Coordinates of C-alpha atoms in Angstrom, one line a residue:
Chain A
X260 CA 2.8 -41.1 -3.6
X261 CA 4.0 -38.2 -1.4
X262 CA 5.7 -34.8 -2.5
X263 CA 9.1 -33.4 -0.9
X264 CA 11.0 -30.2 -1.1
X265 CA 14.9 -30.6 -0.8
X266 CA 17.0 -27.5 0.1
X267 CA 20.4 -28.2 -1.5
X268 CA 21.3 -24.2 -0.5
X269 CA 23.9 -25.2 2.3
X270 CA 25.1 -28.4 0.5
X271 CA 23.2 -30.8 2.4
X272 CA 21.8 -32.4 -0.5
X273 CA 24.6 -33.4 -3.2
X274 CA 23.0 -32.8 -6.8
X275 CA 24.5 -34.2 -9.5
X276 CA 23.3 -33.8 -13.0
X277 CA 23.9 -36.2 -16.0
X278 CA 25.1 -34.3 -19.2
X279 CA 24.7 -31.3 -20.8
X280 CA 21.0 -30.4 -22.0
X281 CA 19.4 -27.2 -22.8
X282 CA 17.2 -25.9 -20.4
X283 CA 13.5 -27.2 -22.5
X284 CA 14.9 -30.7 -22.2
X285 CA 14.5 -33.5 -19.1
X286 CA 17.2 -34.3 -17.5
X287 CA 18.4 -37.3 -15.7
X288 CA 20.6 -37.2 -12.4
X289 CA 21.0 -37.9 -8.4
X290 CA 21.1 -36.2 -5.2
X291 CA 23.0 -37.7 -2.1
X292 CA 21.7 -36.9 1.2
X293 CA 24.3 -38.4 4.0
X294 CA 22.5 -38.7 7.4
X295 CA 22.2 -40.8 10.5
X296 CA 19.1 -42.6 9.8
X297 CA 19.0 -46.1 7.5
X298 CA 15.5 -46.0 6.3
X299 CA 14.7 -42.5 3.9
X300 CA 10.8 -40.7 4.3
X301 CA 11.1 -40.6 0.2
X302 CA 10.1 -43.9 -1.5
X303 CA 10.5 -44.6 -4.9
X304 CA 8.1 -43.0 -7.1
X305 CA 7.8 -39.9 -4.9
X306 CA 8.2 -36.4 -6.3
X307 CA 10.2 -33.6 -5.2
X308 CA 11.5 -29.8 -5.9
X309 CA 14.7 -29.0 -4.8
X310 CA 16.1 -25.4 -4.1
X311 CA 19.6 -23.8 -4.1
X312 CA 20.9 -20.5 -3.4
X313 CA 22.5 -18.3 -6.7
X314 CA 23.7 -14.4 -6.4
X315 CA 20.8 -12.5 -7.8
X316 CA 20.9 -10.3 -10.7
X317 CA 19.3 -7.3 -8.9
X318 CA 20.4 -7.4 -5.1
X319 CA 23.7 -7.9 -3.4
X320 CA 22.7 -11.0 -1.1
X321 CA 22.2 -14.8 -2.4
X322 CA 18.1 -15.5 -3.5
X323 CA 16.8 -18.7 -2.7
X324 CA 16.1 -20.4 -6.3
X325 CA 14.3 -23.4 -7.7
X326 CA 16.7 -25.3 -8.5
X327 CA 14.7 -28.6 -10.7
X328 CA 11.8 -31.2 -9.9
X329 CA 11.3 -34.9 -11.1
X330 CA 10.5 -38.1 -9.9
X331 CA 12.7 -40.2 -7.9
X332 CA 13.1 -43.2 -9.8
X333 CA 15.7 -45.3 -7.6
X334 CA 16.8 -45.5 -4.4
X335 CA 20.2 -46.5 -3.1
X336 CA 21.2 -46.9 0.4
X337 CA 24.6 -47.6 1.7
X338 CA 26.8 -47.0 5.0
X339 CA 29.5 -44.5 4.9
X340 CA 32.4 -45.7 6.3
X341 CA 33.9 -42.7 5.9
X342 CA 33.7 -40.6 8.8
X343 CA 35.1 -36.7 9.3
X344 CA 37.7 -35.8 11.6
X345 CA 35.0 -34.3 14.1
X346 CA 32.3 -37.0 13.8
X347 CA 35.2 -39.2 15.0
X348 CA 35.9 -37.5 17.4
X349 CA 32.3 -37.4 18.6
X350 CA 31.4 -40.8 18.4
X351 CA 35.0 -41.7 20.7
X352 CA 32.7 -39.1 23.3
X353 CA 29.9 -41.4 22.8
X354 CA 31.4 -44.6 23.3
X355 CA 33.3 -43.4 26.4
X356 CA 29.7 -42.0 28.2
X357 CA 28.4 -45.6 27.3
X358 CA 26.7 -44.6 24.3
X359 CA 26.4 -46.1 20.6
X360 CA 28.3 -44.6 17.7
X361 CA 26.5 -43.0 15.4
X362 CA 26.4 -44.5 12.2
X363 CA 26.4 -42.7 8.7
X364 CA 24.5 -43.3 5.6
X365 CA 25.2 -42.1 2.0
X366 CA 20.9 -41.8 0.5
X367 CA 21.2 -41.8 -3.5
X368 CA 18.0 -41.0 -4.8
X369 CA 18.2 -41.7 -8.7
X370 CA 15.7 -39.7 -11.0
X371 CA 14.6 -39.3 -14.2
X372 CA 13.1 -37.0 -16.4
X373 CA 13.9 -33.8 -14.1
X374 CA 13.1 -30.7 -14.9
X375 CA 14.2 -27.0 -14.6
X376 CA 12.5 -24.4 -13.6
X377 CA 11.8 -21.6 -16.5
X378 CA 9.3 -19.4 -15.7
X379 CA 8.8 -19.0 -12.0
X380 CA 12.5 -19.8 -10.7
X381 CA 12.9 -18.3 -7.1
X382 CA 10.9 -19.5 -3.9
X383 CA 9.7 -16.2 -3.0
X384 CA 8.1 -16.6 -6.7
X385 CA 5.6 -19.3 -4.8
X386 CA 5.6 -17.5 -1.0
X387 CA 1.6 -16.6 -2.1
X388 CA 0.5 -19.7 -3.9
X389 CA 1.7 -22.8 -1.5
X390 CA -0.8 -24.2 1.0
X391 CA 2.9 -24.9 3.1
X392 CA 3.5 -21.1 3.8
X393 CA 1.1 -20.2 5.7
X394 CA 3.0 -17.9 7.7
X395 CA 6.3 -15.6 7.1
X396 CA 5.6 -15.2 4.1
X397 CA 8.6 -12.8 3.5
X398 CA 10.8 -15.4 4.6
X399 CA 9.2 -18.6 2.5
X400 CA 12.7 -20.9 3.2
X401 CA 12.0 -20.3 6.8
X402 CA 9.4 -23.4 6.4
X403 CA 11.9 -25.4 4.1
X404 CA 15.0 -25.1 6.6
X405 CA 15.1 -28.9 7.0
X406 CA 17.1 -31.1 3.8
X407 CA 14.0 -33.2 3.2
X408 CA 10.7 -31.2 3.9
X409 CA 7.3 -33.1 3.0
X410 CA 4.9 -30.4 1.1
X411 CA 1.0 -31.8 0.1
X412 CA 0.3 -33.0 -3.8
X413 CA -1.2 -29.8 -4.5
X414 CA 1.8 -27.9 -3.7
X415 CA 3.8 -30.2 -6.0
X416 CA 1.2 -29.8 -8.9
X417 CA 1.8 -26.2 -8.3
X418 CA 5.3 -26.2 -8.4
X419 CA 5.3 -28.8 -11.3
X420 CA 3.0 -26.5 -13.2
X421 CA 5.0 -23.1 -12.6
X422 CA 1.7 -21.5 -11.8
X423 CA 1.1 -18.9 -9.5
X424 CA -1.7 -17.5 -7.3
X425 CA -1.7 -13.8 -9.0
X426 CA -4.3 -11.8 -7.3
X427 CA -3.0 -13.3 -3.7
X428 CA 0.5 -12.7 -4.7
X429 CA -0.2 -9.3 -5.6
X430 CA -2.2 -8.4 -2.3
X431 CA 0.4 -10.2 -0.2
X432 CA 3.3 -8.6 -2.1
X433 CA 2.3 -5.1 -1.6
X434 CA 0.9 -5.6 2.0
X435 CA 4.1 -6.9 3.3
X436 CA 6.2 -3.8 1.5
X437 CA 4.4 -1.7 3.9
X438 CA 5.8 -1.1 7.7
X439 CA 4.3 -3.7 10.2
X440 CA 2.5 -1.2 12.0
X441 CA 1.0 -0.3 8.5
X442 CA -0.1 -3.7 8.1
X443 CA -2.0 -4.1 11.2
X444 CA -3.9 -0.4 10.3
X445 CA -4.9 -1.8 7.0
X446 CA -6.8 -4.8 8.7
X447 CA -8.2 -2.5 11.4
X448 CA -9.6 -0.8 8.4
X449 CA -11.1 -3.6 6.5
X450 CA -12.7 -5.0 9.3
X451 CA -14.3 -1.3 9.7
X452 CA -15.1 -1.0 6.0
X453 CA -16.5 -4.5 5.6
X454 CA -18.0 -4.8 8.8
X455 CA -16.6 -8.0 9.8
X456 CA -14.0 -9.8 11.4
X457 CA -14.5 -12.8 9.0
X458 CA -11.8 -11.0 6.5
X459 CA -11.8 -14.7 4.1
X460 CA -15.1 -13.8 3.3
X461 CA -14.1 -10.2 1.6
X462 CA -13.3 -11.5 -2.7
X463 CA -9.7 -10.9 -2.9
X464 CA -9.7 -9.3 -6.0
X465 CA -11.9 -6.3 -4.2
X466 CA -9.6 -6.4 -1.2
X467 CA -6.8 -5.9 -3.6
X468 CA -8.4 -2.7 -4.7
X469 CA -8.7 -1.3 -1.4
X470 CA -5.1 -2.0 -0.4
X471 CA -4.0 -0.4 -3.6
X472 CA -6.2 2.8 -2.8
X473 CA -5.0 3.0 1.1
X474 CA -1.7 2.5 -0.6
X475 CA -1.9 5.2 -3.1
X476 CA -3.7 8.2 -0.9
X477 CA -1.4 7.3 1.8
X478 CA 2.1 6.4 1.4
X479 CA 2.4 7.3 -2.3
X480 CA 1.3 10.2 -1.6
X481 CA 2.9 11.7 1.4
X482 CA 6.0 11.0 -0.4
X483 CA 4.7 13.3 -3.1
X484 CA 4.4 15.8 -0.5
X485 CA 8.1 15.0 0.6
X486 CA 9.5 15.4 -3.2
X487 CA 8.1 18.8 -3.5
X488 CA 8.9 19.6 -0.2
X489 CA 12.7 19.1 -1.0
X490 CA 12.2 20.4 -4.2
X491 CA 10.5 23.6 -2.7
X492 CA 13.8 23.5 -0.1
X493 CA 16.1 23.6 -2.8
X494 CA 14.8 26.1 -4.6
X495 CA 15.0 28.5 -1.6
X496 CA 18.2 27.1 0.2
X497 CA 19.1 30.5 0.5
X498 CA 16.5 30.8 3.7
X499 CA 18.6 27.5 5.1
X500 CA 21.8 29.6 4.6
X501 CA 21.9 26.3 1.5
X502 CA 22.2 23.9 3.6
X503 CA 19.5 22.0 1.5
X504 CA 19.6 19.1 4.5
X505 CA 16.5 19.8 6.2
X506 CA 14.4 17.4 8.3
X507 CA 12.5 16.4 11.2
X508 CA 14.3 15.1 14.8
X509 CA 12.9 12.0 16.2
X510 CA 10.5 12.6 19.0
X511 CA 12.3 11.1 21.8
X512 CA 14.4 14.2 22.1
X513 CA 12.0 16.8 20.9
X514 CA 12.0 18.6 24.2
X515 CA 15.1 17.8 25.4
X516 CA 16.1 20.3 27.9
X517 CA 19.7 20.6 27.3
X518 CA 21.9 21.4 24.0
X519 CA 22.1 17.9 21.6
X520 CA 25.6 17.1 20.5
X521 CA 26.0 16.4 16.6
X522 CA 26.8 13.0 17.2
X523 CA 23.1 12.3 18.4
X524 CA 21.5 14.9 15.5
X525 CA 22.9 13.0 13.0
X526 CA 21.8 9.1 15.2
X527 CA 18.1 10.5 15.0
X528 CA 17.2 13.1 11.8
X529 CA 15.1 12.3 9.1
X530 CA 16.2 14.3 6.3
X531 CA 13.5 14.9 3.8
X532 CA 16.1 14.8 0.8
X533 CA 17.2 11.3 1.6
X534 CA 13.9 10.4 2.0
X535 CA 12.8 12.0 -1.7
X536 CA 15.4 10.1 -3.2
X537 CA 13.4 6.7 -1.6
X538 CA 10.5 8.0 -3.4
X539 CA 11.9 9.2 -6.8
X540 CA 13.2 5.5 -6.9
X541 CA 9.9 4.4 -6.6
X542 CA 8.6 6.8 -9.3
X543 CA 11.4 5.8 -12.1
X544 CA 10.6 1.9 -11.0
X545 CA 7.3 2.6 -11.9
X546 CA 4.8 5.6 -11.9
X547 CA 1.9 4.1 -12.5
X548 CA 1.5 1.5 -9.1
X549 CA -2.1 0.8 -9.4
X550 CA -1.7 -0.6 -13.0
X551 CA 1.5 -2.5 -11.9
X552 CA -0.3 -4.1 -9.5
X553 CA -3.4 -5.3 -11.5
X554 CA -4.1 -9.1 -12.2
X555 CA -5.3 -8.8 -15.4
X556 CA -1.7 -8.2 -17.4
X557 CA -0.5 -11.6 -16.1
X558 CA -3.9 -12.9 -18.3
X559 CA -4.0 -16.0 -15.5
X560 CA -6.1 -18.3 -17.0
X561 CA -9.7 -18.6 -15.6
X562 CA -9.3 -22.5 -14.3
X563 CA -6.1 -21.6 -12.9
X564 CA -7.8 -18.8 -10.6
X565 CA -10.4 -20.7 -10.1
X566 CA -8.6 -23.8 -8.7
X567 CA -6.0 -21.5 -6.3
X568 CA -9.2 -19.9 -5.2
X569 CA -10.6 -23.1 -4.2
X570 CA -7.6 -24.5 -2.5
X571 CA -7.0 -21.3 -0.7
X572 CA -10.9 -20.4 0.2
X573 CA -10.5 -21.5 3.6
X574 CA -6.8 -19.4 4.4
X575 CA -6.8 -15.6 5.7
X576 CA -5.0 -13.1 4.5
X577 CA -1.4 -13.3 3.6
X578 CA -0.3 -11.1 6.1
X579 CA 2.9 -11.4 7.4
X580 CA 2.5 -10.4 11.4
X581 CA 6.4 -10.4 11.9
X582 CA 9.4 -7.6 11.6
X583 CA 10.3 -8.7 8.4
X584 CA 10.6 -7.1 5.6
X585 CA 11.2 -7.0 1.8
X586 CA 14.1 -4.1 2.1
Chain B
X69 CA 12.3 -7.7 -16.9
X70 CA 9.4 -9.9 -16.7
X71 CA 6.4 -8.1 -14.7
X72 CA 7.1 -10.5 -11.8
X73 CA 10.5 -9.4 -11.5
X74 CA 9.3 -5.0 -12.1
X75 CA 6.4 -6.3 -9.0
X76 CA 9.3 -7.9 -6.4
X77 CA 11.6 -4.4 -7.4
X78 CA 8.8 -2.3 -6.9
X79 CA 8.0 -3.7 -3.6
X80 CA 11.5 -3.7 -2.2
X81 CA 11.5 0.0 -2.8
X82 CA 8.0 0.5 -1.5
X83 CA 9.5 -1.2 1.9
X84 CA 12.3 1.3 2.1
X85 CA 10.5 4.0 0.8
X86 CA 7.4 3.6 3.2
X87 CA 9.7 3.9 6.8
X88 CA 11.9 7.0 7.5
X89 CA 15.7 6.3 6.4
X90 CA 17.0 6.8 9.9
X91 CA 14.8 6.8 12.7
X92 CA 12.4 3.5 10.7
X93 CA 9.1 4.9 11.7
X94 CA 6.7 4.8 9.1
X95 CA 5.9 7.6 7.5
X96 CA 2.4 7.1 7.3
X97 CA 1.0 7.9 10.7
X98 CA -0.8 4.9 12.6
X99 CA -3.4 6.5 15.1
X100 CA -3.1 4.5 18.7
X101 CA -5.2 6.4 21.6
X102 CA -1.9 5.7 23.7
X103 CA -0.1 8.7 22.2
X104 CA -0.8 11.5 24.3
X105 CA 0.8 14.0 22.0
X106 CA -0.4 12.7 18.4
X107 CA 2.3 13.5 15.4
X108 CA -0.4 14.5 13.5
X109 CA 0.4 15.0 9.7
X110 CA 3.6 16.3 9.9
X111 CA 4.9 15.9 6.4
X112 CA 1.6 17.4 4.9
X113 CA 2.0 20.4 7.5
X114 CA 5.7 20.8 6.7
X115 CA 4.7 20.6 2.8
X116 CA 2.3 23.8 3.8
X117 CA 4.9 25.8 5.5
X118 CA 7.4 25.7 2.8
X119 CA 5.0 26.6 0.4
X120 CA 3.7 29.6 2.2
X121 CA 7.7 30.8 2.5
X122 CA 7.9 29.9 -1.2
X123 CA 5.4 32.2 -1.8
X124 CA 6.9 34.9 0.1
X125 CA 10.3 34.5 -0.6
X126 CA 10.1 37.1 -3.5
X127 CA 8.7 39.9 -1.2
X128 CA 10.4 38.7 1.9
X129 CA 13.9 38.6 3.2
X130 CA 13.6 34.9 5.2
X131 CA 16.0 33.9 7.3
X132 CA 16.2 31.4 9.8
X133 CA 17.1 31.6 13.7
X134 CA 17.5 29.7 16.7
X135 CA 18.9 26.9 14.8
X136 CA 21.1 25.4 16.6
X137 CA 19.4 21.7 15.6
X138 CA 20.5 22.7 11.9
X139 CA 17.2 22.4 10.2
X140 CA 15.6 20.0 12.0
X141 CA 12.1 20.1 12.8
X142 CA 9.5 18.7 15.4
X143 CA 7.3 15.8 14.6
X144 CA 4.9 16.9 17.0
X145 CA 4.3 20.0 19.2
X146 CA 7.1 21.3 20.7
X147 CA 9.1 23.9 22.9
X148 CA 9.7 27.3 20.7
X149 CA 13.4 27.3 22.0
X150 CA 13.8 23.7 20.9
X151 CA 13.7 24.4 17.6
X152 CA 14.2 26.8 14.3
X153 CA 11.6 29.4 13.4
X154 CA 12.1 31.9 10.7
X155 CA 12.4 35.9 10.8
X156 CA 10.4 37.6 7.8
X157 CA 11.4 41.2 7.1
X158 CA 9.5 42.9 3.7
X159 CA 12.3 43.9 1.4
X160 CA 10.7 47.0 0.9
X161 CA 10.5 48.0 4.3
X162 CA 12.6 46.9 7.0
X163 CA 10.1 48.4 9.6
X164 CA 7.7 45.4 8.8
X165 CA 8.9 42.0 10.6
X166 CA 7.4 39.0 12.2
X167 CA 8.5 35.5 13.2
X168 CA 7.1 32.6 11.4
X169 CA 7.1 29.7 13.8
X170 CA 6.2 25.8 13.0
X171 CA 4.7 24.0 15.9
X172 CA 5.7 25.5 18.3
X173 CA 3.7 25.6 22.6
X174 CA 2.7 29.7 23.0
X175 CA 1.1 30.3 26.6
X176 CA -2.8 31.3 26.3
X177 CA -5.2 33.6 28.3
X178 CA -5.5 31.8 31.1
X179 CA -2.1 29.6 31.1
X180 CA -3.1 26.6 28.8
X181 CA -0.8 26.3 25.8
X182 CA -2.0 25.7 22.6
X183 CA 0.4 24.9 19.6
X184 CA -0.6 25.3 15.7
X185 CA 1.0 24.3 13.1
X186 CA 1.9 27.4 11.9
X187 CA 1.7 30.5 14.2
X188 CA 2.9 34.4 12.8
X189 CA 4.6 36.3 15.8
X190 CA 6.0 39.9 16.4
X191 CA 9.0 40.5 15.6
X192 CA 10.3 40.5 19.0
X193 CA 8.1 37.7 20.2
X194 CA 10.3 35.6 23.1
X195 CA 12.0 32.6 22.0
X196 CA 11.3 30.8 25.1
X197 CA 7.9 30.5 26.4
X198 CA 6.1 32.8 23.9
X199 CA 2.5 34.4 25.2
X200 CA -0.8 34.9 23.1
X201 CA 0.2 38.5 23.3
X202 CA 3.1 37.8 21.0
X203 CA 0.9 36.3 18.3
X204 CA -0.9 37.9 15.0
X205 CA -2.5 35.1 13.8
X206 CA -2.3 31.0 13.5
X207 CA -2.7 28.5 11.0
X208 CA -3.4 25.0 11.2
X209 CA -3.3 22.2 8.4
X210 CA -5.1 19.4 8.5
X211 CA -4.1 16.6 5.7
X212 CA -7.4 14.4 5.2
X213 CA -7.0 11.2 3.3
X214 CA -8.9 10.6 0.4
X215 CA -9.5 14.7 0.3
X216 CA -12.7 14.3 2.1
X217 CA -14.2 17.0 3.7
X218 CA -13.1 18.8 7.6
X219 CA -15.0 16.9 10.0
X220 CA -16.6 19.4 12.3
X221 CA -14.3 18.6 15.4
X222 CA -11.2 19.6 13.7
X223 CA -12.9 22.5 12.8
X224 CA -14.0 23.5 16.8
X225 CA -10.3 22.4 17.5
X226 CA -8.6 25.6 15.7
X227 CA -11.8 27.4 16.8
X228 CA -10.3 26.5 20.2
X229 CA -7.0 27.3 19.5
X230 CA -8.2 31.2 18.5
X231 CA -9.7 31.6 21.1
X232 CA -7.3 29.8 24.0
X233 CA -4.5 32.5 22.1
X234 CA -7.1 35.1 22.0
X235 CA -6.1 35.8 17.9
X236 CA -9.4 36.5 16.7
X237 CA -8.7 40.0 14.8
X238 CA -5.5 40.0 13.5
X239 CA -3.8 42.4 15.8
X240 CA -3.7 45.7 13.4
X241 CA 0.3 47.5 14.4
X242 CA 1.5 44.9 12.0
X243 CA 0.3 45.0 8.7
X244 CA 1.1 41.6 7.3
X245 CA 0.9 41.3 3.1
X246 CA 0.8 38.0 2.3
X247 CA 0.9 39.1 -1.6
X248 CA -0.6 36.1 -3.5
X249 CA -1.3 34.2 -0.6
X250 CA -3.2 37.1 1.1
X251 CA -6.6 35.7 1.5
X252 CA -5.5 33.7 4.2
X253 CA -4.7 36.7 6.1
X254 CA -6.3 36.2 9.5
X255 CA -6.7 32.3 11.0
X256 CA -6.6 30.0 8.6
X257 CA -7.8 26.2 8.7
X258 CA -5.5 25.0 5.8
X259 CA -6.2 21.3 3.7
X260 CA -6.2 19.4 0.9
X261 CA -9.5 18.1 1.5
X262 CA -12.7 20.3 1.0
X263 CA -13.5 22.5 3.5
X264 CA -16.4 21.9 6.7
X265 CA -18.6 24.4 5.5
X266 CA -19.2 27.2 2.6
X267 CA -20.9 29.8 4.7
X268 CA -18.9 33.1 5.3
X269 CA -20.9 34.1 7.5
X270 CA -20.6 31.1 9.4
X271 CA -17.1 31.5 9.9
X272 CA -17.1 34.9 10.6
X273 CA -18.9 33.5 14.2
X274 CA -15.4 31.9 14.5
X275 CA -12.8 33.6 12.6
X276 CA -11.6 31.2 11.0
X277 CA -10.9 31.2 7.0
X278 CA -10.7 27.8 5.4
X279 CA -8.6 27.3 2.6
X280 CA -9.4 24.0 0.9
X281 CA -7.0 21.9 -2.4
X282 CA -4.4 23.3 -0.8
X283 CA -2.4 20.7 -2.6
X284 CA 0.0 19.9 -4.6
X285 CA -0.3 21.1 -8.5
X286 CA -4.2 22.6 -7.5
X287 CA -5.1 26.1 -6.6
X288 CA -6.5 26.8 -3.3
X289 CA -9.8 27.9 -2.7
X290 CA -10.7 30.4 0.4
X291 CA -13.6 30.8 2.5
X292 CA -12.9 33.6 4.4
X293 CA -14.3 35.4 7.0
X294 CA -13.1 39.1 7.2

């Protein structure tokens, strides 16, 4: 019995869902998948997760979200006759270089018993607690791009369960908020504070603490200096003839020798009043970081922990070594 | 909001917060031996500079000059007619004046520059390539994480500085009243940390003052020297 994801986000994969339930109930429907090949990698009996894309509530751009998981119960192949305009087109190219036509297949995979996801309903929910993403961990759909992607049992049981990998989720949340460069200092760090390169070997839970600390005295706090800086700026604007837009130039043109035209002030300042408002956003999210960040609210149950801790003992840290970024 | 959803806000602003709006460096500093001029903690330093003006503003008319970058600010050492300083005259008598500069290179005895963080000069002190004879006294903030104590090579680097500038005494024409701030008349090693040592008499060898908490919401702590 394998385990499959399905990304239905670009309409690759056709659901269609059987009659109106309420979202505790099962659910019975299909998904069509329409490709080249006769033969499908899902059998009967197999299980699967499907995602789709929705608007989120919070951001202006689409999320990636679970969509619903079952078991296929019934497969149904047949040839699709009907071709687009284009693949016409194409397959006329083919036969005139000497090549076959591609043929098309409609795959109906039949299931029953489906169900939707309630308490951990987008991808980037999981991006911590699946064996699959063990990279980009910013970017989890960047390891589902395909329509049918296979994923281990365990990561089914995980995504069957709606459980999640707290204290890894937490550490690789907040890691990955932080500038690459930043990322890369924090490991430098560990390996000096632990003394070893072997960084799997350091309890996550502790490491979690340290991250939260190198957070805290560094970042957190410099923009505590920038808020009263700004707020020490505005309070004498008279020195800055009130222009309360004071900041720092970039360094490439520090010591410029000629005069800087406005257009290339404005490209390259850093103005400490934008910048406060980044952090006062931070402060009205939530003051308190360190308690936001601690594993023992979410009251994960001790099996739970102890099982992701087993299936992830021999994984490094989450950390995402590309450009990407939660912003 | 469930605490999943407060966690994935949080750290969406934490990713914008933690790199500069425009330029996307990060605004905590990452120490590589390749930079040859090292941005040290500008932000902190900055953070000191207002606060000294704050302090003065009530005894002071401040104004600023040479601004034709419209308040912008080095990140790291730079050239005095690059950039804005500020001209302090004493409300209650023009006659006293000086330039408070941030950052900026001044020529030393023997033609090495040396640039602190925060350097008082005369009044008619040169905007372009400033001397040590145009100085009265420098100081230097050093941001340490975790408030730890000054380690003792940051403490021989503003010893260096003094010296290189030749700022020992504070030079006695002008007669500089820094009101509530006045114990850190003379050179000043200025952090949030604790300071290197505790021993006057130690730092009168060097004449240097440190002043220690120099933080936000705490008040400072001086051990001076004259």
């Amino acid at each position: 019995m394998n385990s499959f994801v399905i990304n239905a986000t670009n309409n690759n994969a056709n659901f269609k869902i059987d009659r109106n339930f309420l979202l505790k109930d099962k659910h019975d429907g299909q998904f069509i998948i329409r490709n080249n090949y006769f033969e499908t990698t899902i059998k009967e009996g197999d299980s699967f997760a499907s995602l789709k894309k929705e608007k989120s509530n919070f951001l202006f751009y689409q999320e990636v979200k679970m969509l619903n998981k079952g078991v296929i119960q019934m497969i149904r192949n047949e040839p699709d006759d009907k071709l687009s305009k284009k693949e016409i087109e194409l397959n006329q190219e083919r036969i005139n270089e000497g090549k076959e036509p591609l043929k098309y297949f409609n795959h109906n995979f039949f299931f029953q018993d489906g169900e939707l996801f309630q308490k951990y309903s987008f991808l980037d929910d999981y991006a911590y607690s699946l064996l699959k993403v063990y990279k980009r961990f910013i970017n989890p759909i960047r390891h589902f791009n395909r329509v049918v992607t296979q994923i281990t049992n365990i990561d089914f049981e995980t995504f069957e369960e709606e459980r999640i990998f707290i204290e890894r989720t937490l550490f690789g949340r907040l890691i990955n908020s932080l500038p690459y460069e930043n990322r890369l200092q924090f490991i430098l760090l560990s390996i000096n504070k632990y003394k070893t390169i072997e960084l799997t070997e350091i309890p996550l839970n502790e490491a979690l603490e340290f991250l939260k600390n190198f957070v805290s005295s560094g970042i957190i706090k410099m923009g505590s200096y920038i808020v009263e800086t700004q707020k020490l700026i505005n309070k004498n604007a008279f020195i800055f003839n009130n222009q309360t837009a004071v900041g720092f130039a970039s360094n490439d043109i520090s010591n410029e020798e000629s005069r800087l035209t406005e257009a290339s002030l404005i490209k390259f300042a850093d103005y400490i009043g934008e910048q406060s408002k980044l952090f006062e956003n931070l402060q009205i999210i939530e003051p308190n970081f360190i308690s936001l960040f601690s594993s023992r609210e979410f009251g994960q149950l001790n099996y739970e922990k102890l099982k992701f801790a087993e299936i992830f003992s021999k994984r490094l840290w989450p950390v995402d070594l590309t450009l990407d970024s939660y912003d | 909001m469930t605490r999943m959803d407060k966690i994935k806000e949080y750290s969406r602003a934490l990713a914008q917060a933690s790199k500069w709006h425009n330029s996307k460096e990060a605004i905590l500093q990452v120490e590589t031996n390749a930079n040859e001029k090292k941005k040290d903690e500008y932000i902190y330093e900055f953070y000191c500079a207002m606060r000294i003006l704050d302090s003065l503003s009530s005894y002071y008319r401040i104004s600023i000059t040479n601004n034709h970058l419209k308040n912008l600010f080095p990140k790291a050492p730079a050239l005095k007619k690059n950039f804005p300083f500020f001209i302090l005259t004493l409300k209650d008598n023009e006659a006293i004046s000086f330039q408070f500069c941030l950052g900026t290179e001044i020529i030393g005895v023997c033609g090495e520059s040396s640039a602190p963080d925060i350097s008082f000069q005369e009044a008619n002190s040169p905007t372009i390539n400033p001397d040590h004879k145009n100085v009265l006294m420098i100081f230097d903030a050093k941001y340490k994480q975790d408030s730890t104590k000054i380690a003792d090579i940051e403490f021989a680097k503003v010893s260096y500085m003094i010296r290189n500038l030749s700022c020992e005494i504070p030079k006695k024409h002008i007669k500089i009243n820094l009101f509530e701030m006045n114990d850190l008349i003379g050179n000043s090693l200025i952090t949030n940390g604790k300071a290197f040592k505790c021993n006057v008499d130690h730092h009168s060898l060097y004449y240097i003052n440190e002043v220690e908490d120099f933080d936000i919401g705490k008040n400072f702590n001086v051990i001076k020297y004259i």
